[in-house]
Amino acid sequence: MEIRVSGHQIATGDALRTHVEDRLQGIATKYFARAISAHVTFGKGPHDAFTCDIVAHVMHGLVLKGSNEGRDAHVAFDGTADKIEKQLRRYMRRLKDRNGGTTQAVQEAGAYDNAGYTLFQEAAQDVEPEDHPLIIAETRVDVPESSVSDAVMMLDLRNTTALLFKNSGSGAYNMVYRRGDGTIGWVEPQRGG
C-alpha cells in the first residue's frame, strides 16, 4: 500500500512516518490483502493540539476518512487510526453478515472516489451575505446505485454528512444524511400516481 505522510505547517519526522506506515500496513494486512493508498496529514489545532486526517483508498470504490486531535502527533494519529480500523471492522462484519459468514471483497458498480472539485472564487471574509449568494464551488461525483442499507454503510465509511444514491430497489434517486442527534435520515421522492 502506498502511504503518503505530510504536515501542514509542521515537520513530520522519521519516527512519526515509521509509526504511521507500520500501523496502516498492519491495518491493511488485517482486513485487505491489496489496499491501494492512504494519505495522512498532520497539522496544528487549537490550544497547541495536533490534528491528524486520514483518507484511505482501500479498494476501488471504497474510501475511508477519519480525523482526530491529540496533545501530540502520535496520539492524534493513533486516535484517527483507531477510527479507521473501527470503520473497516464494521464494514467487514456487514459483508460477512450479507454473504452468510464468508467475507468477500465486494466491489460495487461504479467508482465513488473519483469526485472532481472546482473552486471558482473564494468568498471574502468581511462581505455580508446577499439574498442570492454566488455558487463558488462545484463538486462532480458518480452517483452510486445501492440499497438503502449499503448507502448508510457508504455514508459511515466516507465520514460525510450526506450521500445521494440511486435506490436499486425503486430506481429513484434517494439521499441519506446524518441528523444533528446522530441518527440517519432518509429522503425518498414522492411517487406520482
mmCIF file of C-alpha atoms in Angstrom:
data_model
loop_
_atom_site.group_PDB
_atom_site.id
_atom_site.type_symbol
_atom_site.label_atom_id
_atom_site.label_comp_id
_atom_site.label_asym_id
_atom_site.label_seq_id
_atom_site.Cartn_x
_atom_site.Cartn_y
_atom_site.Cartn_z
ATOM 1 C CA MET A 1 0.000 0.000 0.000
ATOM 2 C CA GLU A 2 1.273 3.439 -0.884
ATOM 3 C CA ILE A 3 1.272 5.684 2.200
ATOM 4 C CA ARG A 4 1.885 9.419 1.957
ATOM 5 C CA VAL A 5 2.568 11.403 5.143
ATOM 6 C CA SER A 6 2.536 15.187 5.074
ATOM 7 C CA GLY A 7 2.458 18.026 7.539
ATOM 8 C CA HIS A 8 0.526 21.269 7.283
ATOM 9 C CA GLN A 9 2.775 23.899 8.875
ATOM 10 C CA ILE A 10 4.598 21.218 10.912
ATOM 11 C CA ALA A 11 7.507 18.909 10.210
ATOM 12 C CA THR A 12 6.958 15.154 10.256
ATOM 13 C CA GLY A 13 9.996 13.249 11.469
ATOM 14 C CA ASP A 14 11.218 9.786 10.548
ATOM 15 C CA ALA A 15 9.909 8.219 13.785
ATOM 16 C CA LEU A 16 6.372 9.504 13.111
ATOM 17 C CA ARG A 17 6.484 8.372 9.476
ATOM 18 C CA THR A 18 7.646 4.902 10.519
ATOM 19 C CA HIS A 19 4.897 4.679 13.157
ATOM 20 C CA VAL A 20 2.250 5.728 10.595
ATOM 21 C CA GLU A 21 3.471 3.288 7.934
ATOM 22 C CA ASP A 22 3.709 0.345 10.359
ATOM 23 C CA ARG A 23 0.241 0.915 11.814
ATOM 24 C CA LEU A 24 -1.512 1.461 8.469
ATOM 25 C CA GLN A 25 0.251 -1.512 6.857
ATOM 26 C CA GLY A 26 -0.887 -3.638 9.818
ATOM 27 C CA ILE A 27 -4.496 -2.487 9.429
ATOM 28 C CA ALA A 28 -4.413 -3.055 5.658
ATOM 29 C CA THR A 29 -2.898 -6.518 6.044
ATOM 30 C CA LYS A 30 -5.506 -7.480 8.626
ATOM 31 C CA TYR A 31 -8.525 -6.511 6.511
ATOM 32 C CA PHE A 32 -7.462 -6.288 2.838
ATOM 33 C CA ALA A 33 -4.601 -8.035 1.078
ATOM 34 C CA ARG A 34 -4.262 -5.338 -1.567
ATOM 35 C CA ALA A 35 -5.123 -1.905 -0.174
ATOM 36 C CA ILE A 36 -4.432 0.894 -2.650
ATOM 37 C CA SER A 37 -3.219 4.011 -0.821
ATOM 38 C CA ALA A 38 -3.539 6.265 2.201
ATOM 39 C CA HIS A 39 -2.792 9.930 2.754
ATOM 40 C CA VAL A 40 -2.108 11.078 6.320
ATOM 41 C CA THR A 41 -1.983 14.822 7.028
ATOM 42 C CA PHE A 42 -0.833 16.328 10.321
ATOM 43 C CA GLY A 43 -1.491 19.897 11.378
ATOM 44 C CA LYS A 44 -1.705 22.233 14.337
ATOM 45 C CA GLY A 45 -5.078 22.522 16.009
ATOM 46 C CA PRO A 46 -6.380 24.983 18.564
ATOM 47 C CA HIS A 47 -4.762 25.218 22.004
ATOM 48 C CA ASP A 48 -1.431 23.687 20.888
ATOM 49 C CA ALA A 49 -3.101 20.407 19.912
ATOM 50 C CA PHE A 50 -2.206 18.350 16.852
ATOM 51 C CA THR A 51 -4.697 17.221 14.227
ATOM 52 C CA CYS A 52 -4.500 14.149 12.034
ATOM 53 C CA ASP A 53 -6.609 13.399 8.957
ATOM 54 C CA ILE A 54 -6.502 10.084 7.100
ATOM 55 C CA VAL A 55 -8.001 9.409 3.668
ATOM 56 C CA ALA A 56 -7.544 5.755 2.738
ATOM 57 C CA HIS A 57 -8.425 4.217 -0.625
ATOM 58 C CA VAL A 58 -8.827 0.617 0.464
ATOM 59 C CA MET A 59 -10.148 -0.803 -2.781
ATOM 60 C CA HIS A 60 -11.743 0.563 -5.928
ATOM 61 C CA GLY A 61 -14.840 2.419 -4.760
ATOM 62 C CA LEU A 62 -14.149 2.201 -1.005
ATOM 63 C CA VAL A 63 -12.778 5.352 0.608
ATOM 64 C CA LEU A 64 -12.368 5.729 4.366
ATOM 65 C CA LYS A 65 -11.937 9.079 6.100
ATOM 66 C CA GLY A 66 -11.135 9.898 9.695
ATOM 67 C CA SER A 67 -9.786 12.748 11.786
ATOM 68 C CA ASN A 68 -8.752 13.287 15.387
ATOM 69 C CA GLU A 69 -6.979 15.728 17.698
ATOM 70 C CA GLY A 70 -4.405 14.964 20.358
ATOM 71 C CA ARG A 71 -1.820 16.512 22.624
ATOM 72 C CA ASP A 72 0.923 15.257 20.308
ATOM 73 C CA ALA A 73 1.086 13.944 16.750
ATOM 74 C CA HIS A 74 1.360 10.260 17.774
ATOM 75 C CA VAL A 75 -1.782 10.462 19.937
ATOM 76 C CA ALA A 76 -3.696 12.285 17.189
ATOM 77 C CA PHE A 77 -2.687 9.635 14.636
ATOM 78 C CA ASP A 78 -3.478 6.688 16.914
ATOM 79 C CA GLY A 79 -6.981 8.050 17.542
ATOM 80 C CA THR A 80 -7.576 8.510 13.822
ATOM 81 C CA ALA A 81 -6.188 5.058 13.005
ATOM 82 C CA ASP A 82 -8.499 3.559 15.643
ATOM 83 C CA LYS A 83 -11.473 5.228 13.920
ATOM 84 C CA ILE A 84 -10.406 3.917 10.503
ATOM 85 C CA GLU A 85 -9.915 0.417 11.909
ATOM 86 C CA LYS A 86 -13.360 0.545 13.557
ATOM 87 C CA GLN A 87 -14.934 1.571 10.234
ATOM 88 C CA LEU A 88 -13.183 -1.319 8.468
ATOM 89 C CA ARG A 89 -14.231 -3.792 11.157
ATOM 90 C CA ARG A 90 -17.883 -2.715 10.787
ATOM 91 C CA TYR A 91 -17.651 -2.908 7.006
ATOM 92 C CA MET A 92 -16.171 -6.414 7.096
ATOM 93 C CA ARG A 93 -18.820 -7.550 9.610
ATOM 94 C CA ARG A 94 -21.583 -6.247 7.319
ATOM 95 C CA LEU A 95 -20.035 -8.024 4.349
ATOM 96 C CA LYS A 96 -19.755 -11.225 6.366
ATOM 97 C CA ASP A 97 -23.389 -10.973 7.517
ATOM 98 C CA ARG A 98 -24.559 -10.303 3.972
ATOM 99 C CA ASN A 99 -22.579 -13.190 2.472
ATOM 100 C CA GLY A 100 -23.644 -15.804 5.009
ATOM 101 C CA GLY A 101 -20.464 -15.998 7.061
ATOM 102 C CA THR A 102 -17.858 -15.745 4.299
ATOM 103 C CA THR A 103 -16.049 -12.471 3.786
ATOM 104 C CA GLN A 104 -15.647 -11.401 0.200
ATOM 105 C CA ALA A 105 -14.274 -8.101 -1.033
ATOM 106 C CA VAL A 106 -17.324 -6.866 -2.905
ATOM 107 C CA GLN A 107 -16.841 -4.085 -5.419
ATOM 108 C CA GLU A 108 -19.917 -2.033 -6.006
ATOM 109 C CA ALA A 109 -20.667 -0.960 -9.561
ATOM 110 C CA GLY A 110 -19.018 2.335 -10.393
ATOM 111 C CA ALA A 111 -16.290 4.314 -8.702
ATOM 112 C CA TYR A 112 -17.243 6.514 -5.776
ATOM 113 C CA ASP A 113 -13.885 8.120 -5.101
ATOM 114 C CA ASN A 114 -13.499 9.971 -8.393
ATOM 115 C CA ALA A 115 -15.044 13.230 -7.248
ATOM 116 C CA GLY A 116 -13.992 16.378 -9.028
ATOM 117 C CA TYR A 117 -13.848 19.646 -7.145
ATOM 118 C CA THR A 118 -13.584 23.083 -8.716
ATOM 119 C CA LEU A 119 -13.136 26.287 -6.741
ATOM 120 C CA PHE A 120 -14.356 29.262 -8.750
ATOM 121 C CA GLN A 121 -13.846 32.141 -6.338
ATOM 122 C CA GLU A 122 -13.086 32.403 -2.655
ATOM 123 C CA ALA A 123 -15.562 34.443 -0.634
ATOM 124 C CA ALA A 124 -14.255 37.497 1.166
ATOM 125 C CA GLN A 125 -14.384 37.249 4.953
ATOM 126 C CA ASP A 126 -15.972 40.661 5.632
ATOM 127 C CA VAL A 127 -18.673 40.611 2.951
ATOM 128 C CA GLU A 128 -22.284 40.463 4.125
ATOM 129 C CA PRO A 129 -24.320 37.591 2.680
ATOM 130 C CA GLU A 130 -26.545 38.502 -0.233
ATOM 131 C CA ASP A 131 -30.111 37.412 -0.869
ATOM 132 C CA HIS A 132 -28.861 35.276 -3.751
ATOM 133 C CA PRO A 133 -25.325 34.150 -2.852
ATOM 134 C CA LEU A 134 -22.905 33.141 -5.580
ATOM 135 C CA ILE A 135 -22.120 29.476 -6.070
ATOM 136 C CA ILE A 136 -18.377 29.350 -5.507
ATOM 137 C CA ALA A 137 -17.679 25.616 -5.636
ATOM 138 C CA GLU A 138 -18.892 22.745 -7.734
ATOM 139 C CA THR A 139 -18.456 19.057 -6.999
ATOM 140 C CA ARG A 140 -18.984 16.313 -9.554
ATOM 141 C CA VAL A 141 -19.356 12.708 -8.446
ATOM 142 C CA ASP A 142 -20.733 9.494 -9.835
ATOM 143 C CA VAL A 143 -23.972 8.642 -8.068
ATOM 144 C CA PRO A 144 -23.773 5.057 -6.801
ATOM 145 C CA GLU A 145 -26.615 2.594 -7.245
ATOM 146 C CA SER A 146 -27.227 0.721 -3.995
ATOM 147 C CA SER A 147 -29.749 -0.340 -1.411
ATOM 148 C CA VAL A 148 -30.571 1.984 1.478
ATOM 149 C CA SER A 149 -28.534 -0.087 3.947
ATOM 150 C CA ASP A 150 -25.496 -0.040 1.632
ATOM 151 C CA ALA A 151 -25.881 3.728 1.231
ATOM 152 C CA VAL A 152 -25.827 4.135 5.017
ATOM 153 C CA MET A 153 -22.682 1.999 5.121
ATOM 154 C CA MET A 154 -21.050 4.209 2.456
ATOM 155 C CA LEU A 155 -22.073 7.296 4.452
ATOM 156 C CA ASP A 156 -20.319 5.880 7.533
ATOM 157 C CA LEU A 157 -17.219 4.785 5.640
ATOM 158 C CA ARG A 158 -16.796 8.130 3.917
ATOM 159 C CA ASN A 159 -17.383 10.004 7.177
ATOM 160 C CA THR A 160 -19.639 12.501 5.414
ATOM 161 C CA THR A 161 -22.922 14.093 6.397
ATOM 162 C CA ALA A 162 -24.961 13.273 3.268
ATOM 163 C CA LEU A 163 -24.956 10.854 0.335
ATOM 164 C CA LEU A 164 -27.039 10.943 -2.846
ATOM 165 C CA PHE A 165 -27.608 7.498 -4.405
ATOM 166 C CA LYS A 166 -29.850 5.691 -6.876
ATOM 167 C CA ASN A 167 -32.043 3.237 -4.978
ATOM 168 C CA SER A 168 -31.515 -0.202 -6.525
ATOM 169 C CA GLY A 169 -34.999 -1.262 -5.380
ATOM 170 C CA SER A 170 -37.046 1.610 -6.815
ATOM 171 C CA GLY A 171 -34.683 3.169 -9.371
ATOM 172 C CA ALA A 172 -35.331 6.631 -7.864
ATOM 173 C CA TYR A 173 -32.685 8.984 -6.543
ATOM 174 C CA ASN A 174 -32.611 8.999 -2.741
ATOM 175 C CA MET A 175 -30.472 10.649 -0.099
ATOM 176 C CA VAL A 176 -29.310 9.530 3.324
ATOM 177 C CA TYR A 177 -27.907 12.035 5.799
ATOM 178 C CA ARG A 178 -26.695 12.232 9.370
ATOM 179 C CA ARG A 179 -29.083 14.229 11.539
ATOM 180 C CA GLY A 180 -28.000 16.534 14.360
ATOM 181 C CA ASP A 181 -28.905 13.945 17.000
ATOM 182 C CA GLY A 182 -26.678 11.285 15.359
ATOM 183 C CA THR A 183 -29.462 9.271 13.733
ATOM 184 C CA ILE A 184 -29.722 8.684 9.983
ATOM 185 C CA GLY A 185 -32.349 10.408 7.849
ATOM 186 C CA TRP A 186 -33.562 9.038 4.513
ATOM 187 C CA VAL A 187 -35.102 11.186 1.772
ATOM 188 C CA GLU A 188 -37.125 9.421 -0.888
ATOM 189 C CA PRO A 189 -39.047 11.317 -3.578
ATOM 190 C CA GLN A 190 -42.807 11.059 -3.520
ATOM 191 C CA ARG A 191 -44.029 8.795 -6.280
ATOM 192 C CA GLY A 192 -46.630 10.227 -8.571
ATOM 193 C CA GLY A 193 -49.640 8.103 -9.016
#
